[in-house]
Tab-separated table of C-alpha atoms in Angstrom:
chain	number	residue	atom	x	y	z
A	1	GLY	CA	13.349	2.640	0.823
A	2	PHE	CA	12.299	-0.710	-0.437
A	3	LEU	CA	9.850	-0.865	-3.429
A	4	PRO	CA	8.867	-3.791	-5.689
A	5	LEU	CA	9.873	-3.041	-9.271
A	6	GLN	CA	8.553	-4.832	-12.365
A	7	GLY	CA	11.233	-6.237	-14.740
A	8	HIS	CA	11.577	-5.156	-18.321
A	9	VAL	CA	12.496	-8.409	-20.001
A	10	VAL	CA	10.923	-10.959	-17.622
A	11	ARG	CA	7.753	-9.218	-16.340
A	12	ASN	CA	8.164	-10.411	-12.758
A	13	TRP	CA	8.483	-8.276	-9.617
A	14	LYS	CA	11.728	-7.878	-7.689
A	15	VAL	CA	12.174	-5.844	-4.471
A	16	ARG	CA	14.848	-3.232	-4.782
A	17	TRP	CA	16.331	-0.511	-2.527
A	18	PHE	CA	15.576	2.878	-4.111
A	19	VAL	CA	17.498	6.081	-3.541
A	20	LEU	CA	16.022	9.316	-5.027
A	21	LEU	CA	18.552	11.870	-6.168
A	22	GLN	CA	17.905	15.295	-7.771
A	23	ASP	CA	18.068	13.969	-11.305
A	24	LYS	CA	17.696	10.192	-11.077
A	25	LEU	CA	16.261	7.285	-9.222
A	26	LEU	CA	18.816	4.616	-8.312
A	27	TYR	CA	17.899	1.072	-7.310
A	28	TYR	CA	20.015	-1.544	-5.613
A	29	LYS	CA	19.863	-5.274	-5.236
A	30	ILE	CA	19.775	-6.815	-1.723
A	31	GLU	CA	21.990	-9.823	-1.349
A	32	GLY	CA	22.398	-11.858	1.817
A	33	GLY	CA	20.568	-9.180	3.791
A	34	LYS	CA	22.847	-6.327	2.641
A	35	LYS	CA	22.532	-3.703	-0.047
A	36	GLU	CA	25.017	-4.158	-2.894
A	37	PRO	CA	27.578	-1.292	-3.243
A	38	PHE	CA	26.710	-0.483	-6.827
A	39	PRO	CA	23.340	0.298	-8.312
A	40	LYS	CA	21.471	-2.413	-10.253
A	41	GLY	CA	19.929	0.260	-12.461
A	42	ARG	CA	18.816	3.887	-12.687
A	43	ILE	CA	15.802	5.798	-13.866
A	44	LEU	CA	16.721	9.205	-15.383
A	45	LEU	CA	14.116	11.821	-14.324
A	46	ASP	CA	14.825	14.498	-16.987
A	47	GLY	CA	11.745	14.453	-19.274
A	48	CYS	CA	10.085	11.714	-17.178
A	49	SER	CA	6.296	11.648	-16.616
A	50	ILE	CA	4.633	10.167	-13.555
A	51	THR	CA	1.181	8.602	-13.213
A	52	CYS	CA	-0.202	8.248	-9.671
A	53	PRO	CA	-2.481	6.620	-8.866
A	54	CYS	CA	-1.824	4.048	-11.584
A	55	LEU	CA	-4.544	1.457	-11.896
A	56	GLU	CA	-3.149	-0.700	-14.773
A	57	TYR	CA	-2.827	-3.711	-12.504
A	58	GLU	CA	-6.073	-4.663	-10.703
A	59	ASN	CA	-4.422	-6.623	-7.928
A	60	ARG	CA	-1.703	-3.993	-7.314
A	61	PRO	CA	-3.616	-0.821	-6.395
A	62	LEU	CA	-0.661	1.099	-4.989
A	63	LEU	CA	1.450	1.583	-8.088
A	64	ILE	CA	3.514	4.508	-9.410
A	65	LYS	CA	4.164	4.534	-13.124
A	66	LEU	CA	7.201	6.424	-14.509
A	67	LYS	CA	7.596	6.856	-18.291
A	68	THR	CA	11.047	8.145	-19.374
A	69	LYS	CA	11.573	10.379	-22.336
A	70	THR	CA	12.749	7.287	-24.209
A	71	ASN	CA	9.296	5.779	-23.576
A	72	THR	CA	10.486	3.140	-21.115
A	73	ASP	CA	7.837	2.338	-18.452
A	74	TYR	CA	8.754	1.566	-14.842
A	75	PHE	CA	6.200	0.331	-12.375
A	76	LEU	CA	6.949	0.747	-8.582
A	77	GLU	CA	4.697	-0.499	-5.850
A	78	CYS	CA	4.288	0.902	-2.364
A	79	CYS	CA	2.966	-0.498	0.941
A	80	SER	CA	0.312	2.046	1.633
A	81	ARG	CA	-1.396	5.014	-0.059
A	82	GLU	CA	0.393	7.412	2.312
A	83	GLU	CA	3.793	5.950	1.235
A	84	ARG	CA	2.761	5.990	-2.428
A	85	ASP	CA	1.662	9.608	-2.330
A	86	SER	CA	4.777	10.615	-0.429
A	87	TRP	CA	7.025	8.915	-3.033
A	88	ALA	CA	5.006	10.418	-5.941
A	89	LEU	CA	5.275	13.947	-4.537
A	90	ASP	CA	9.077	13.667	-3.940
A	91	ILE	CA	9.682	12.099	-7.384
A	92	THR	CA	7.489	14.816	-8.983
A	93	GLY	CA	9.433	17.481	-7.233
A	94	ALA	CA	12.725	16.005	-8.477
A	95	ILE	CA	11.361	15.811	-12.028
A	96	HIS	CA	10.464	19.515	-11.942
A	97	ALA	CA	13.409	20.550	-9.744
A	98	GLY	CA	14.708	23.058	-12.387
A	99	HIS	CA	11.245	24.630	-12.785
A	100	PRO	CA	10.242	26.182	-9.421
A	101	VAL	CA	6.982	27.583	-10.962
A	102	GLN	CA	5.797	24.082	-11.884
A	103	VAL	CA	6.592	22.820	-8.370
A	104	GLN	CA	4.479	25.632	-6.886
A	105	GLU	CA	1.600	24.859	-9.294
A	106	LEU	CA	1.763	21.152	-8.230
A	107	HIS	CA	1.426	22.072	-4.579
A	108	ARG	CA	-1.370	24.496	-5.359
A	109	MET	CA	-3.256	21.863	-7.273
A	110	LYS	CA	-2.758	19.304	-4.509
A	111	ASN	CA	-4.295	21.628	-1.929
A	112	SER	CA	-6.942	23.251	-4.094
A	113	PHE	CA	-10.602	22.456	-4.543
A	114	LYS	CA	-12.177	23.258	-7.850
A	115	LEU	CA	-14.849	20.899	-9.096
A	116	LEU	CA	-15.573	21.026	-12.822
A	117	ASP	CA	-18.735	23.056	-13.570
A	118	ASN	CA	-20.085	20.665	-16.262
A	119	ILE	CA	-19.485	17.489	-14.222
A	120	SER	CA	-22.383	14.951	-14.330
A	121	LEU	CA	-22.715	12.499	-11.504
A	122	HIS	CA	-24.719	10.201	-13.820
A	123	ASP	CA	-21.690	10.157	-16.232
A	124	ILE	CA	-19.385	9.284	-13.402
A	125	VAL	CA	-21.547	6.379	-12.236
A	126	GLU	CA	-21.846	5.069	-15.834
A	127	ARG	CA	-18.086	5.105	-16.062
A	128	MET	CA	-17.863	3.354	-12.683
A	129	TYR	CA	-19.999	0.498	-13.995
A	130	ASP	CA	-17.852	-0.032	-17.134
A	131	SER	CA	-16.626	-3.629	-17.147
A	132	SER	CA	-13.127	-2.731	-18.484
A	133	THR	CA	-12.340	0.695	-17.148
A	134	GLY	CA	-14.801	0.991	-14.271
A	135	ILE	CA	-14.119	0.580	-10.529
A	136	ARG	CA	-13.189	-2.975	-9.548
A	137	LEU	CA	-15.756	-4.716	-7.326
A	138	THR	CA	-14.467	-7.222	-4.842
A	139	ARG	CA	-15.763	-9.238	-1.833
A	140	ASN	CA	-14.768	-7.812	1.519
A	141	LEU	CA	-15.120	-8.858	5.141
A	142	ASP	CA	-16.448	-6.606	7.889
A	143	GLN	CA	-17.408	-7.813	11.383
A	144	GLY	CA	-17.809	-11.396	10.236
A	145	ASN	CA	-20.102	-10.391	7.257
A	146	ARG	CA	-18.676	-11.014	3.758
A	147	TYR	CA	-20.046	-8.343	1.455
A	148	LYS	CA	-19.927	-8.889	-2.288
A	149	GLU	CA	-19.532	-6.316	-5.000
A	150	THR	CA	-18.001	-3.637	-2.802
A	151	PHE	CA	-15.135	-1.175	-3.161
A	152	THR	CA	-13.202	0.697	-0.548
A	153	GLY	CA	-13.271	4.457	0.008
A	154	SER	CA	-9.584	4.802	-0.971
A	155	ALA	CA	-10.101	2.686	-4.088
A	156	LEU	CA	-12.890	5.038	-5.251
A	157	VAL	CA	-10.644	8.129	-4.574
A	158	ASP	CA	-7.839	6.583	-6.611
A	159	TRP	CA	-10.290	5.762	-9.450
A	160	LEU	CA	-11.734	9.292	-9.579
A	161	ILE	CA	-8.215	10.870	-9.722
A	162	SER	CA	-6.953	8.400	-12.345
A	163	ASN	CA	-9.990	9.111	-14.582
A	164	SER	CA	-9.459	12.891	-14.267
A	165	PHE	CA	-12.732	13.560	-12.365
A	166	ALA	CA	-10.621	15.065	-9.560
A	167	VAL	CA	-7.078	16.441	-9.258
A	168	SER	CA	-6.530	15.893	-5.522
A	169	ARG	CA	-7.672	13.497	-2.867
A	170	PHE	CA	-9.601	16.245	-1.081
A	171	GLU	CA	-11.503	17.027	-4.246
A	172	ALA	CA	-12.153	13.309	-4.924
A	173	VAL	CA	-13.457	12.835	-1.389
A	174	THR	CA	-15.901	15.725	-1.947
A	175	LEU	CA	-17.028	14.198	-5.178
A	176	ALA	CA	-17.550	10.783	-3.558
A	177	SER	CA	-19.574	12.468	-0.848
A	178	MET	CA	-21.830	13.911	-3.520
A	179	LEU	CA	-22.343	10.528	-5.045
A	180	MET	CA	-23.315	9.198	-1.630
A	181	ASP	CA	-25.606	12.136	-0.837
A	182	GLU	CA	-27.340	11.579	-4.256
A	183	ASN	CA	-27.869	7.858	-3.385
A	184	PHE	CA	-25.627	6.561	-6.225
A	185	ILE	CA	-23.423	4.744	-3.712
A	186	ARG	CA	-23.988	3.759	-0.087
A	187	PRO	CA	-21.879	2.730	2.845
A	188	VAL	CA	-21.773	-0.884	4.094
A	189	GLY	CA	-20.068	-2.243	7.214
A	190	THR	CA	-19.306	-0.622	10.495
A	191	ARG	CA	-16.481	1.743	9.499
A	192	SER	CA	-18.118	3.655	6.632
A	193	THR	CA	-21.699	3.505	8.209
A	194	GLU	CA	-20.480	5.126	11.448
A	195	ALA	CA	-18.759	7.888	9.505
A	196	THR	CA	-22.075	9.010	7.961
A	197	ARG	CA	-23.255	10.092	11.456
A	198	SER	CA	-20.521	12.719	11.614
A	199	SER	CA	-21.711	16.295	11.762
A	200	ASP	CA	-18.888	17.455	9.548
A	201	PRO	CA	-19.757	16.882	5.817
A	202	SER	CA	-16.071	16.456	4.936
A	203	GLU	CA	-15.841	13.396	7.250
A	204	LYS	CA	-18.920	11.464	6.001
A	205	PHE	CA	-17.011	9.720	3.251
A	206	LEU	CA	-13.747	8.056	4.207
A	207	ASP	CA	-10.658	7.870	2.045
A	208	ASP	CA	-9.746	4.674	3.844
A	209	SER	CA	-8.892	1.067	2.744
A	210	THR	CA	-11.093	-0.415	5.538
A	211	ALA	CA	-14.250	1.659	4.735
A	212	LEU	CA	-16.625	-0.210	2.442
A	213	TYR	CA	-19.060	1.196	-0.116
A	214	MET	CA	-21.187	-0.284	-2.930
A	215	PHE	CA	-23.571	0.807	-5.636
A	216	ALA	CA	-26.928	1.713	-3.984
A	217	GLU	CA	-28.842	-1.140	-5.650
A	218	SER	CA	-26.288	-3.860	-4.996
A	219	SER	CA	-27.203	-6.811	-2.899
A	220	LYS	CA	-26.148	-6.680	0.765
A	221	LYS	CA	-23.896	-9.566	1.520
A	222	ASN	CA	-22.792	-13.071	0.593
A	223	THR	CA	-21.548	-14.965	3.627
A	224	SER	CA	-18.892	-17.641	2.962
A	225	SER	CA	-18.291	-20.796	4.912
A	226	LYS	CA	-17.951	-20.479	8.699
A	227	GLU	CA	-14.430	-21.783	8.428
A	228	GLU	CA	-13.273	-19.180	6.008
A	229	VAL	CA	-14.900	-16.352	7.900
A	230	GLN	CA	-13.386	-17.621	11.146
A	231	ILE	CA	-9.872	-17.539	9.682
A	232	ASN	CA	-10.356	-14.048	8.505
A	233	ILE	CA	-11.935	-12.852	11.815
A	234	SER	CA	-9.178	-14.488	13.976
A	235	GLU	CA	-6.243	-13.012	12.109
A	236	LEU	CA	-6.954	-10.633	9.299
A	237	SER	CA	-9.906	-8.536	10.553
A	238	GLY	CA	-7.862	-6.488	13.074
A	239	THR	CA	-7.109	-2.779	12.585
A	240	ILE	CA	-3.941	-2.171	10.731
A	241	VAL	CA	-1.524	-0.278	13.042
A	242	LYS	CA	1.534	-0.218	10.922
A	243	GLN	CA	2.862	-1.689	7.603
A	244	GLY	CA	6.079	-1.511	5.677
A	245	PHE	CA	8.931	-3.399	4.101
A	246	LEU	CA	11.411	-5.197	6.323
A	247	VAL	CA	14.077	-7.796	5.680
A	248	LYS	CA	13.467	-11.186	7.377
A	249	GLN	CA	15.723	-14.204	7.909
A	250	GLY	CA	14.150	-17.501	6.819
A	251	HIS	CA	13.624	-20.305	9.289
A	252	LYS	CA	15.066	-23.211	7.256
A	253	ARG	CA	17.518	-21.788	4.704
A	254	LYS	CA	18.463	-18.787	6.866
A	255	ASN	CA	18.486	-16.586	3.791
A	256	TRP	CA	17.237	-12.967	3.859
A	257	LYS	CA	14.220	-11.860	2.018
A	258	VAL	CA	12.339	-8.550	1.820
A	259	ARG	CA	8.781	-8.957	3.048
A	260	LYS	CA	5.858	-6.680	3.441
A	261	PHE	CA	4.844	-6.667	7.099
A	262	VAL	CA	1.421	-5.752	8.334
A	263	LEU	CA	0.790	-5.211	12.080
A	264	ARG	CA	-2.790	-5.573	13.263
A	265	ALA	CA	-4.483	-4.948	16.664
A	266	ASP	CA	-7.598	-6.539	18.097
A	267	PRO	CA	-6.578	-9.239	17.593
A	268	ALA	CA	-2.864	-8.541	17.702
A	269	PHE	CA	-1.133	-10.347	14.755
A	270	LEU	CA	1.960	-9.740	12.661
A	271	HIS	CA	1.667	-11.024	9.044
A	272	TYR	CA	4.213	-10.930	6.255
A	273	TYR	CA	3.646	-11.085	2.572
A	274	ASP	CA	5.892	-11.784	-0.441
A	275	PRO	CA	5.648	-8.527	-2.453
A	276	THR	CA	6.958	-10.247	-5.645
A	277	LYS	CA	3.824	-12.490	-5.761
A	278	GLU	CA	0.571	-11.452	-7.525
A	279	GLU	CA	-1.738	-12.777	-4.851
A	280	ASN	CA	-2.122	-10.647	-1.809
A	281	LYS	CA	-2.032	-13.482	0.759
A	282	PRO	CA	0.201	-13.762	3.797
A	283	VAL	CA	3.069	-16.173	3.464
A	284	GLY	CA	3.372	-16.303	7.266
A	285	GLY	CA	2.315	-14.693	10.505
A	286	PHE	CA	1.884	-15.183	14.171
A	287	SER	CA	-0.103	-13.958	17.217
A	288	LEU	CA	1.773	-11.317	19.271
A	289	ARG	CA	0.224	-12.321	22.567
A	290	GLY	CA	3.004	-13.397	24.884
A	291	CYS	CA	5.770	-12.402	22.402
A	292	LEU	CA	9.039	-10.719	23.337
A	293	VAL	CA	10.544	-8.097	21.126
A	294	SER	CA	13.974	-6.450	21.448
A	295	ALA	CA	16.621	-4.603	19.429
A	296	LEU	CA	19.873	-6.416	18.684
A	297	GLU	CA	23.226	-4.639	18.875
A	298	ASP	CA	24.875	-3.715	15.580
A	299	ASN	CA	28.431	-4.485	16.668
A	300	GLY	CA	29.034	-7.899	15.229
A	301	VAL	CA	26.617	-10.670	14.190
A	302	PRO	CA	24.340	-11.881	17.008
A	303	ALA	CA	23.901	-15.542	17.672
A	304	GLY	CA	21.228	-17.103	15.443
A	305	VAL	CA	21.804	-14.534	12.603
A	306	LYS	CA	23.432	-15.754	9.377
A	307	GLY	CA	25.085	-13.696	6.708
A	308	ASN	CA	26.804	-10.309	6.557
A	309	VAL	CA	23.681	-8.238	7.345
A	310	GLN	CA	23.185	-4.496	7.086
A	311	GLY	CA	22.281	-3.909	10.669
A	312	ASN	CA	19.314	-2.330	12.536
A	313	LEU	CA	18.210	-5.808	13.645
A	314	PHE	CA	15.490	-6.742	16.046
A	315	LYS	CA	14.178	-10.061	17.326
A	316	ILE	CA	10.730	-11.342	18.083
A	317	ILE	CA	10.313	-14.488	20.226
A	318	THR	CA	6.800	-16.013	20.270
A	319	LYS	CA	5.251	-17.712	23.187
A	320	ASN	CA	6.069	-20.999	21.390
A	321	ASP	CA	9.813	-20.046	21.446
A	322	ILE	CA	10.035	-19.433	17.721
A	323	HIS	CA	12.684	-16.735	16.983
A	324	TYR	CA	12.176	-14.231	14.108
A	325	TYR	CA	15.130	-12.073	13.165
A	326	ILE	CA	14.194	-8.949	11.205
A	327	GLN	CA	16.103	-5.904	10.045
A	328	ALA	CA	14.788	-2.377	9.370
A	329	SER	CA	16.180	0.123	6.960
A	330	SER	CA	17.319	2.462	9.725
A	331	LYS	CA	17.659	2.720	13.510
A	332	ALA	CA	14.642	5.080	13.679
A	333	GLU	CA	12.489	2.603	11.729
A	334	ARG	CA	13.548	-0.207	14.048
A	335	VAL	CA	12.525	1.854	17.089
A	336	GLN	CA	9.183	2.635	15.463
A	337	TRP	CA	8.453	-0.998	14.781
A	338	ILE	CA	9.484	-2.156	18.263
A	339	GLU	CA	7.365	0.603	19.943
A	340	ALA	CA	4.323	-0.335	17.767
A	341	ILE	CA	4.660	-4.109	18.553
A	342	LYS	CA	5.350	-3.955	22.281
A	343	PRO	CA	1.906	-2.698	23.445
A	344	LEU	CA	0.307	-5.615	21.513
A	345	THR	CA	2.227	-8.371	23.197
């Protein structure tokens, strides 16, 4: 699948097509909408160590770090925590493929719950406050209210694991629930507040990127200008239905670029982001109301499509008659995207 990779010489980000084999991770360049036949590079997994979650880049919270036995660092970015954890588990399995006992131990740790006996919630909160290594506080929007100094549930889970307070997401969620029960942190916004009413203790804290929390003594909210809030409400406040990397044809130059697509409902919008850029802002997007979406045949190049493309194409026509040509990595993925978009049109 597609993953942004940080370069070694020039420390920029390039999207590459990754293929995981038993002993190596190959990555390919995409040129003109098609994968090149020979790999651009490879990461040998023998003696490799993996760090996930990796929080070395504040504005890239979904990183996997691989360190080879020659001490070369590779940073890979995923679209979602589910995708990141899936890649990390598969890569870890490949690293330890020759050691079945270690693979069994990894799965046992992933599904186990064993909180450290000498753990101190006060120590954890102190570490969370640390200006350099603590949890990153950001401003977040919820139901038109812009809260300041908040963090998401999934960000706290990542932080607890990366700081060795927990070894699995289940364990980190339990620990975060204890912090909330002891009034060190509190929920803010609709999503996290509603979860606290659940009768199941394991569902009171949400490992979710839309659930907001803050330190118990933090101020409530800081509303921004009406115009800024309105833009966020109208387009970016919808529930994320699906996200992933797709290849999109440009409108002017007709070249093909890998973009991160985010599909939202209520309101229904499809936004796309440039995964090579540091800022997490859409570079384009459109309302899905009144749109038409359909698959394009793979035999030959359809009208309106430029270049020798890989295939698995589909087209979205907006109500303003703007045509978007997009290609998925497989026929199955194309079907998934079309089926997710259609009910929102």
